[in-house]
Tab-separated table of C-alpha atoms in Angstrom:
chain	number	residue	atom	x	y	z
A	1	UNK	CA	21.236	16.270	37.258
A	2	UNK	CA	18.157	17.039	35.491
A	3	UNK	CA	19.213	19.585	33.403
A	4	UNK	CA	21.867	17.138	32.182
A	5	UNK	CA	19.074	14.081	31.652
A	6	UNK	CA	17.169	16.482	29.552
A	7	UNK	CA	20.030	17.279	27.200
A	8	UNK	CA	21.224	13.712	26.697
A	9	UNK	CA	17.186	12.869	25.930
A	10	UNK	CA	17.494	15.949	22.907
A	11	UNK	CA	20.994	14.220	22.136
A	12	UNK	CA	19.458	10.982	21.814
A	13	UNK	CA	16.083	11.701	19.973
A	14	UNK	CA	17.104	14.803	17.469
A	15	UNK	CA	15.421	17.584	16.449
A	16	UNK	CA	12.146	17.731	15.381
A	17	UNK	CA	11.426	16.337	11.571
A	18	UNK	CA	7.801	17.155	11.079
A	19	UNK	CA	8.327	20.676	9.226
A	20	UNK	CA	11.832	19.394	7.356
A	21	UNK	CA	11.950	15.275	6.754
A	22	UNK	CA	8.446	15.125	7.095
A	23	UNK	CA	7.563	17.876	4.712
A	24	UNK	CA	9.306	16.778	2.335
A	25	UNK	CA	8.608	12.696	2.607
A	26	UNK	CA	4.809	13.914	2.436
A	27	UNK	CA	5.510	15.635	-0.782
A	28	UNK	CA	7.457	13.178	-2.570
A	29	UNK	CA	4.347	10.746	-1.857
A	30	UNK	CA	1.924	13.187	-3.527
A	31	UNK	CA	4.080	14.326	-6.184
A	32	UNK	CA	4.632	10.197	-6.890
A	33	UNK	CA	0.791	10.106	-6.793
A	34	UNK	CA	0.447	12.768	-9.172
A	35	UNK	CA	3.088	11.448	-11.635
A	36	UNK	CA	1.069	8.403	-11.697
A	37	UNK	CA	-1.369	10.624	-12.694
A	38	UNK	CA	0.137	12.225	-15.379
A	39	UNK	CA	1.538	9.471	-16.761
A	40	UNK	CA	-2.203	7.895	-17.421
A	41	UNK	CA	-3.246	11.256	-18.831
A	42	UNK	CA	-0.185	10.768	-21.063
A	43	UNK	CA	-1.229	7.218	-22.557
A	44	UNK	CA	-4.923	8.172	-22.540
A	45	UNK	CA	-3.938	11.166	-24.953
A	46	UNK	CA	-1.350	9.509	-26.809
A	47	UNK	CA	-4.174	6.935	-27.840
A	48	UNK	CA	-6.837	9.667	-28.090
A	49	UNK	CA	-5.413	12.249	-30.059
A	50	UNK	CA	-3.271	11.109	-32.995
A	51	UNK	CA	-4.143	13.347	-35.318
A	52	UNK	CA	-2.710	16.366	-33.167
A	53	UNK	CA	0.296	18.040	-34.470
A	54	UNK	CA	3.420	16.740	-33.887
A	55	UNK	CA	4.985	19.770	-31.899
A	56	UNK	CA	2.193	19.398	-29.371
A	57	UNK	CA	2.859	15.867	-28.688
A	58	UNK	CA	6.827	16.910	-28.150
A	59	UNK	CA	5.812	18.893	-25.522
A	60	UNK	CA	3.360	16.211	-24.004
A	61	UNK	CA	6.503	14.216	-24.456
A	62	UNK	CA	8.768	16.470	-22.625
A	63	UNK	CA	6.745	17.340	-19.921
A	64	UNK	CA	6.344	13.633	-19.105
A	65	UNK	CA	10.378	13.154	-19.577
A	66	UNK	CA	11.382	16.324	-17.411
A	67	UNK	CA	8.936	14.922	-14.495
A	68	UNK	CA	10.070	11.684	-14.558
A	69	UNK	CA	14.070	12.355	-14.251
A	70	UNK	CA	12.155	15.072	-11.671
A	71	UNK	CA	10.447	12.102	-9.675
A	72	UNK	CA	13.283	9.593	-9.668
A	73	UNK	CA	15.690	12.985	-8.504
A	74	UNK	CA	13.354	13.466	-5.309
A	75	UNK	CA	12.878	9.954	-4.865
A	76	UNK	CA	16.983	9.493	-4.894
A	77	UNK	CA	17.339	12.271	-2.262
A	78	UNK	CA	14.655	11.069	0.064
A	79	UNK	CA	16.479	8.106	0.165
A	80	UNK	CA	19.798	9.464	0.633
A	81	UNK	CA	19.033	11.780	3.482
A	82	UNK	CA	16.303	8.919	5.376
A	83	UNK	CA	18.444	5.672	4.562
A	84	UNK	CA	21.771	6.455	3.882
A	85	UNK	CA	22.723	9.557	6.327
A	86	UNK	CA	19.552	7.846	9.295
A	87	UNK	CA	20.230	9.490	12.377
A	88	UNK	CA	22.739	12.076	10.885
A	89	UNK	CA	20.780	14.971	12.360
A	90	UNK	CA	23.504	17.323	11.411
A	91	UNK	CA	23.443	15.568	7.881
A	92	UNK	CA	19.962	16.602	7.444
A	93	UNK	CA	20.717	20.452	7.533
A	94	UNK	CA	22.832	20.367	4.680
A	95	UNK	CA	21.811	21.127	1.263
A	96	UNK	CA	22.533	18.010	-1.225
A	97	UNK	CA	23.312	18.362	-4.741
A	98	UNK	CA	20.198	16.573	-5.959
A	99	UNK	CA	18.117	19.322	-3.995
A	100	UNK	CA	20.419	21.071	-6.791
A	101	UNK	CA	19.744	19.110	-9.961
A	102	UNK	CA	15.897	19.010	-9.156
A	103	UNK	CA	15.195	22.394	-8.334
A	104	UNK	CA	16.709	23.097	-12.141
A	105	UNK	CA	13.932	21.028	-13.338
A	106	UNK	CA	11.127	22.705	-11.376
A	107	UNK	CA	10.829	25.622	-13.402
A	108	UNK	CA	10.732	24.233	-17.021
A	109	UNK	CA	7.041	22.781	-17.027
A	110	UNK	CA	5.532	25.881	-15.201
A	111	UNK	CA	7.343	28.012	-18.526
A	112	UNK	CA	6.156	25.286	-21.217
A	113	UNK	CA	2.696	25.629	-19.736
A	114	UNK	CA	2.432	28.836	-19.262
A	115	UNK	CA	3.991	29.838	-23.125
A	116	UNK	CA	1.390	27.017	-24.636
A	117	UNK	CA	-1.112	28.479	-22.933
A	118	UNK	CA	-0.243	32.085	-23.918
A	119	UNK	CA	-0.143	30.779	-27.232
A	120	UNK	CA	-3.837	29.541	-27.385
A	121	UNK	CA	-4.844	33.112	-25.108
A	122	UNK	CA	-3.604	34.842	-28.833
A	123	UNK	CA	-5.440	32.481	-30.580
A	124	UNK	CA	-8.436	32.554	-29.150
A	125	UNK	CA	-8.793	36.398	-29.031
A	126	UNK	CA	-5.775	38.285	-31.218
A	127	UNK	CA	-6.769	41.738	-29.667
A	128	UNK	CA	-5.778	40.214	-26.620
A	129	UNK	CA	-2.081	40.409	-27.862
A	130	UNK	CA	-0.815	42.751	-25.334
A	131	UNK	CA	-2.003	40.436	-22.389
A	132	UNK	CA	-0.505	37.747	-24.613
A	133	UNK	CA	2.743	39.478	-24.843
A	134	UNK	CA	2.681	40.484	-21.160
A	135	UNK	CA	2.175	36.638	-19.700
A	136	UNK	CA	5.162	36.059	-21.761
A	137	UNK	CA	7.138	38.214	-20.612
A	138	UNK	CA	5.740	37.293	-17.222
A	139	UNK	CA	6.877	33.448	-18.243
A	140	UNK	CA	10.319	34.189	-19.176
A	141	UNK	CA	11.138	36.495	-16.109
A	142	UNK	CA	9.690	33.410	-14.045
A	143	UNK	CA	11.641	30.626	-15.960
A	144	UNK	CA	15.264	32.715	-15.454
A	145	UNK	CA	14.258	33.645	-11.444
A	146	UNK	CA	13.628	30.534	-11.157
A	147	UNK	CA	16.933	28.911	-12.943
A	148	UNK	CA	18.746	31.699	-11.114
A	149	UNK	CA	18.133	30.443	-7.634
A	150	UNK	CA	18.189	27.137	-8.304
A	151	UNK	CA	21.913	27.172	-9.514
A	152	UNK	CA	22.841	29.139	-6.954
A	153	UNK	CA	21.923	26.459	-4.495
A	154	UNK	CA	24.800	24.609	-5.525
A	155	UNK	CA	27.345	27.079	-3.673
A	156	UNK	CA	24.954	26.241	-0.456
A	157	UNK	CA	26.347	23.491	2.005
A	158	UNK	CA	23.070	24.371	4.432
A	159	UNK	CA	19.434	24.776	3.442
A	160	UNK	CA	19.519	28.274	6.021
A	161	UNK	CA	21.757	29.665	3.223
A	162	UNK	CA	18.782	29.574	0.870
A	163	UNK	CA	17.383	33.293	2.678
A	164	UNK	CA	20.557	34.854	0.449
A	165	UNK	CA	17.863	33.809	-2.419
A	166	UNK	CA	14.760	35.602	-1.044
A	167	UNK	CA	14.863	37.979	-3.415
A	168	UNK	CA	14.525	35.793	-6.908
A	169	UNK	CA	12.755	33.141	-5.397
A	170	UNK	CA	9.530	35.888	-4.261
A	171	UNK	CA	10.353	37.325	-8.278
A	172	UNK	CA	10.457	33.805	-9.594
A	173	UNK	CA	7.062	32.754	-7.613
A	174	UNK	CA	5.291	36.095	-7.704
A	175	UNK	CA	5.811	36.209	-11.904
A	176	UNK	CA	4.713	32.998	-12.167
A	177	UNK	CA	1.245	33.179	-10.516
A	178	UNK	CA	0.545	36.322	-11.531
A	179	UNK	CA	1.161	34.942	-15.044
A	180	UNK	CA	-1.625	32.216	-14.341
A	181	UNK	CA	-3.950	34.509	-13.074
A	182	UNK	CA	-3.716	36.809	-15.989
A	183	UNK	CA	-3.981	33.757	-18.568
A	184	UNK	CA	-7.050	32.657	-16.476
A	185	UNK	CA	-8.877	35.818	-16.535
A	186	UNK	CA	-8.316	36.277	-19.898
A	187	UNK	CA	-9.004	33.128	-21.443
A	188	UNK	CA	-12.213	32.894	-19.045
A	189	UNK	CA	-13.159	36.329	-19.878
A	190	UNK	CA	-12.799	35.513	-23.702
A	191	UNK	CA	-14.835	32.491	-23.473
A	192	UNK	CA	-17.414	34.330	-21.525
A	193	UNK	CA	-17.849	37.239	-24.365
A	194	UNK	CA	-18.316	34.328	-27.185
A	195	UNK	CA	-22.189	33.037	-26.158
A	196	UNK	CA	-24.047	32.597	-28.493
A	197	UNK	CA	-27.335	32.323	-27.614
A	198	UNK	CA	-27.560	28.665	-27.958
A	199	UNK	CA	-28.059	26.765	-24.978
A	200	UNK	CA	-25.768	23.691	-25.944
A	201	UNK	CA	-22.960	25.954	-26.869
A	202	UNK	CA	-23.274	28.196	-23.704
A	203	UNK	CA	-23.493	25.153	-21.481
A	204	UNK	CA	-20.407	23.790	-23.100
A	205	UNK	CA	-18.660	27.651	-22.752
A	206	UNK	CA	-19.657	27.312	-18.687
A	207	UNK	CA	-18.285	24.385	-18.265
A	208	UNK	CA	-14.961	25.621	-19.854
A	209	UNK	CA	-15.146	28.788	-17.862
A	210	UNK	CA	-15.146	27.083	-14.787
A	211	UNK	CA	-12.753	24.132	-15.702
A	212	UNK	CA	-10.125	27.114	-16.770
A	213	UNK	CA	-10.077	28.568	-13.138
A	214	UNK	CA	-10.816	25.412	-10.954
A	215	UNK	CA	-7.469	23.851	-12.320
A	216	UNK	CA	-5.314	27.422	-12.821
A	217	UNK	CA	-6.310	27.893	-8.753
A	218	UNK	CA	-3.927	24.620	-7.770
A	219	UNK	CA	-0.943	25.956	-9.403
A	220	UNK	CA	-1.299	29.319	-7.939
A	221	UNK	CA	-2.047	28.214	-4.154
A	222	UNK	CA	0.894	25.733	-4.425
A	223	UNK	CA	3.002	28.981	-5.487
A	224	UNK	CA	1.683	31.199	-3.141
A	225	UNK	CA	2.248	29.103	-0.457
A	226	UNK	CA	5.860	28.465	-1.575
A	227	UNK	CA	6.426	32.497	-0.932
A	228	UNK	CA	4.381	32.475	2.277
A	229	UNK	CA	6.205	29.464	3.734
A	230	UNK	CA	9.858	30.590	2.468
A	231	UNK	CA	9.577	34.159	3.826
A	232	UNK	CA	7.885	33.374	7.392
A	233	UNK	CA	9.004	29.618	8.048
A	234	UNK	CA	12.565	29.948	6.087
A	235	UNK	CA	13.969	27.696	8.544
A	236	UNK	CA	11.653	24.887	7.824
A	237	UNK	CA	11.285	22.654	4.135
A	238	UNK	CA	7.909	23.629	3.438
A	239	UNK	CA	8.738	25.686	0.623
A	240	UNK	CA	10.823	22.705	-0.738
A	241	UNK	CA	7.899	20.509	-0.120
A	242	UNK	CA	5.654	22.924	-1.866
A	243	UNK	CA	7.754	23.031	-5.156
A	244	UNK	CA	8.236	19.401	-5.829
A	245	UNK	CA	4.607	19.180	-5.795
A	246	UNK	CA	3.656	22.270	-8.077
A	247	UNK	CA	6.008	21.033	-10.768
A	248	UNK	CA	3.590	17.919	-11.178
A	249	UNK	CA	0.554	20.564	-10.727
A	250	UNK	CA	1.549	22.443	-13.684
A	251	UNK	CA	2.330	19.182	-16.148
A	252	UNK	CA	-1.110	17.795	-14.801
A	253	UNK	CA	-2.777	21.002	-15.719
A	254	UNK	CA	-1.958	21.103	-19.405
A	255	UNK	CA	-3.064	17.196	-20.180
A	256	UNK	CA	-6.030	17.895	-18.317
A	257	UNK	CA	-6.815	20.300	-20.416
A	258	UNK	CA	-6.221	18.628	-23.802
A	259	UNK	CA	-7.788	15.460	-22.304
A	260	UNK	CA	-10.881	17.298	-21.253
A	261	UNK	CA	-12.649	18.617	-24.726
A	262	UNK	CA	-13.000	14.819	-25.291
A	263	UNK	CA	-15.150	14.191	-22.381
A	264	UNK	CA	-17.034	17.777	-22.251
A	265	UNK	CA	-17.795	17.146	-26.030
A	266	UNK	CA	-18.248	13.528	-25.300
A	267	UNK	CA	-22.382	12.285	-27.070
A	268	UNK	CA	-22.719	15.993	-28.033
A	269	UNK	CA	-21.587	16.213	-31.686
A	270	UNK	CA	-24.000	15.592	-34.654
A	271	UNK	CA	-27.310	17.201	-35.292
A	272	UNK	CA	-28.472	20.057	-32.894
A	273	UNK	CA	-25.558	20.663	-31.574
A	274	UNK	CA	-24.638	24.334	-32.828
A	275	UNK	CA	-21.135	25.098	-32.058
A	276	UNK	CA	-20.480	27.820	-34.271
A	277	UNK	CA	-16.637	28.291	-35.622
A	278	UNK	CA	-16.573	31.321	-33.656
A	279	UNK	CA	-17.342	29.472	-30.333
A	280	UNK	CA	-15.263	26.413	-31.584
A	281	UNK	CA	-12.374	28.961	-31.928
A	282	UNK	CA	-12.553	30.176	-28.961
A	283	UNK	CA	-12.210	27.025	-27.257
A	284	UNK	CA	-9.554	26.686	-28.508
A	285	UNK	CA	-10.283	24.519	-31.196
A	286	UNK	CA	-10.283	24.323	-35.190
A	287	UNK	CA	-13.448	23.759	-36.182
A	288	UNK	CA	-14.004	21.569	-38.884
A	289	UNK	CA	-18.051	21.288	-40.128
A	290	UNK	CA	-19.650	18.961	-42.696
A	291	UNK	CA	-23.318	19.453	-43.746
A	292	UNK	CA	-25.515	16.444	-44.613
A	293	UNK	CA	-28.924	17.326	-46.376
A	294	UNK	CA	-31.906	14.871	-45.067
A	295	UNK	CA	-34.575	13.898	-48.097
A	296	UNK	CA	-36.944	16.633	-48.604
A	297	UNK	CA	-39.602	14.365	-47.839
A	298	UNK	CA	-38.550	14.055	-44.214
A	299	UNK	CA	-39.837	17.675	-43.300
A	300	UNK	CA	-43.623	18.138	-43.354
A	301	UNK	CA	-43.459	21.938	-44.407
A	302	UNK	CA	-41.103	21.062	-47.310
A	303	UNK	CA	-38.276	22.346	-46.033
A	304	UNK	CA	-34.950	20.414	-45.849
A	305	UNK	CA	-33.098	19.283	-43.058
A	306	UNK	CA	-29.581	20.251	-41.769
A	307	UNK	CA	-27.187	18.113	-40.280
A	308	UNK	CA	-23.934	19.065	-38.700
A	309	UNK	CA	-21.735	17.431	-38.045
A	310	UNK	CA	-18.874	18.835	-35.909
A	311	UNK	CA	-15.236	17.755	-35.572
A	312	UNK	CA	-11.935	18.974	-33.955
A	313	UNK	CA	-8.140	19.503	-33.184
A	314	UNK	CA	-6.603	20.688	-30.583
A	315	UNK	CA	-3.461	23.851	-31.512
């Protein structure tokens, strides 16, 4: 009589939710959260930066396009799966198609940030080209890994079918953050080599340094955690959970890092502050530098007075 109490009680209250449902409700908040985010990063450099070339704000544009269908996707099948199948328990272990559609989407701002980023790692130091050339091949194996497993996941009716795709999801994840590290390093290391002596400019260089791996550690973590959680808790969501948040990671990353020369730079420009165009450039920035002589008169030993005067644009 017990024995058959007990099982109507599991009849009546389910399964657990906390590592499924719950996972995933908890990410959809955040990833909300950091769309919000992202989309005041958007409007502050949209008003900010208007001289910056027109390709770059296409991809500021596209980033904020792919994560919004991306937000309203997650948002849909939260909704479907807590409102319109409530109580389905065996509704819950299915895979839906917008699981589908969104995990297409969850690769494409990891590869634009990743190849802009490549782009500025050549830029900033052209005898790094091999490590240049090796992120992006690192960038494109991730991107088509990723698209791989993701369309796969429409011949999936149940999320337990997703193990059949252990192998190009660990490829797909394991390329990716080993492309971030190696952009990281590189750009850090780059940035590192250009001192210059001046305490402004190295100051500035620091700050860089340690903006470059404080925000490339987020995206990583999010990724490694994806491959821990998918190969040891395969039968939970976490790994689901994980990805809808890294896509916003990677999109946040990248207008962080356009918005942020304006505020490191921010009351430093004008006289005595020597960023050199080799410094400048390896921020990577074009430097542009006017000179303004002072009256001769100004100097007590006669001699005259520099001024620079330093502007810039992000490429």
């Amino acid at each position: 009589m017990e024995l058959e109490t007990k099982h109507n009680l599991e009849i009546t209250l389910g399964p657990a939710l906390d590592n499924t449902l719950g996972a995933m409700l908890v990410s959809i908040i955040v990833s909300a959260s950091l769309f919000g985010v992202l989309t005041t990063q958007c409007h502050y450099y949209v008003i900010r930066f208007k001289q910056d070339p027109i390709w770059l704000k296409c991809i500021v544009a596209a980033l904020w396009i792919i994560d919004s269908i991306h937000q309203i996707g997650v948002s849909a099948m939260i909704f479907q799966y807590n409102v319109n199948h409530y109580g389905d328990f065996e509704y819950l272990r299915q895979s839906s198609w917008l699981v589908s559609v969104c995990g297409i989407l969850e690769p494409l701002p990891a590869f634009i940030v990743q190849i802009y980023f490549t782009r500025r790692l050549y830029y900033l130091n052209r005898k790094l080209w091999p490590v240049a050339a090796f992120t992006a091949i690192l960038s494109i194996i991730s991107f088509a890994m990723g698209e791989a497993s993701s369309i796969l996941t429409f011949t999936f009716s149940r999320f337990t079918e997703y193990t059949r795709n252990t192998w190009l999801v660990i490829i797909w994840l394991i390329t990716c953050s080993v492309c971030d590290i190696a952009i990281a390093i590189s750009v850090a290391w780059t940035l590192y080599t250009s001192c210059t002596g001046f305490k402004q400019t190295d100051v500035l260089l620091a700050r860089l340094i340690l903006w470059i791996v404080t925000t490339g550690a987020l995206p990583v973590s999010f990724a490694l955690l994806q491959v821990v959680t998918f190969m040891v808790m395969n039968e939970s969501l976490i790994h689901l959970a994980a990805n809808i948040v890294l896509i916003k990671l990677y999109s946040n990353t990248l207008l962080a890092s356009l918005n942020r020369w304006d505020s490191l730079t921010k009351g430093r420009q004008g006289a005595l502050h020597l960023l050199d165009n080799r410094a400048l450039s390896h921020a990577g920035l074009h430097p542009l530098l006017s000179l303004k002589k002072n009256p001769p008169a100004s100097n007590k030993d006669g001699l005259h007075q520099i001024q620079i005067n330093v502007t810039t644009h992000q490429y």
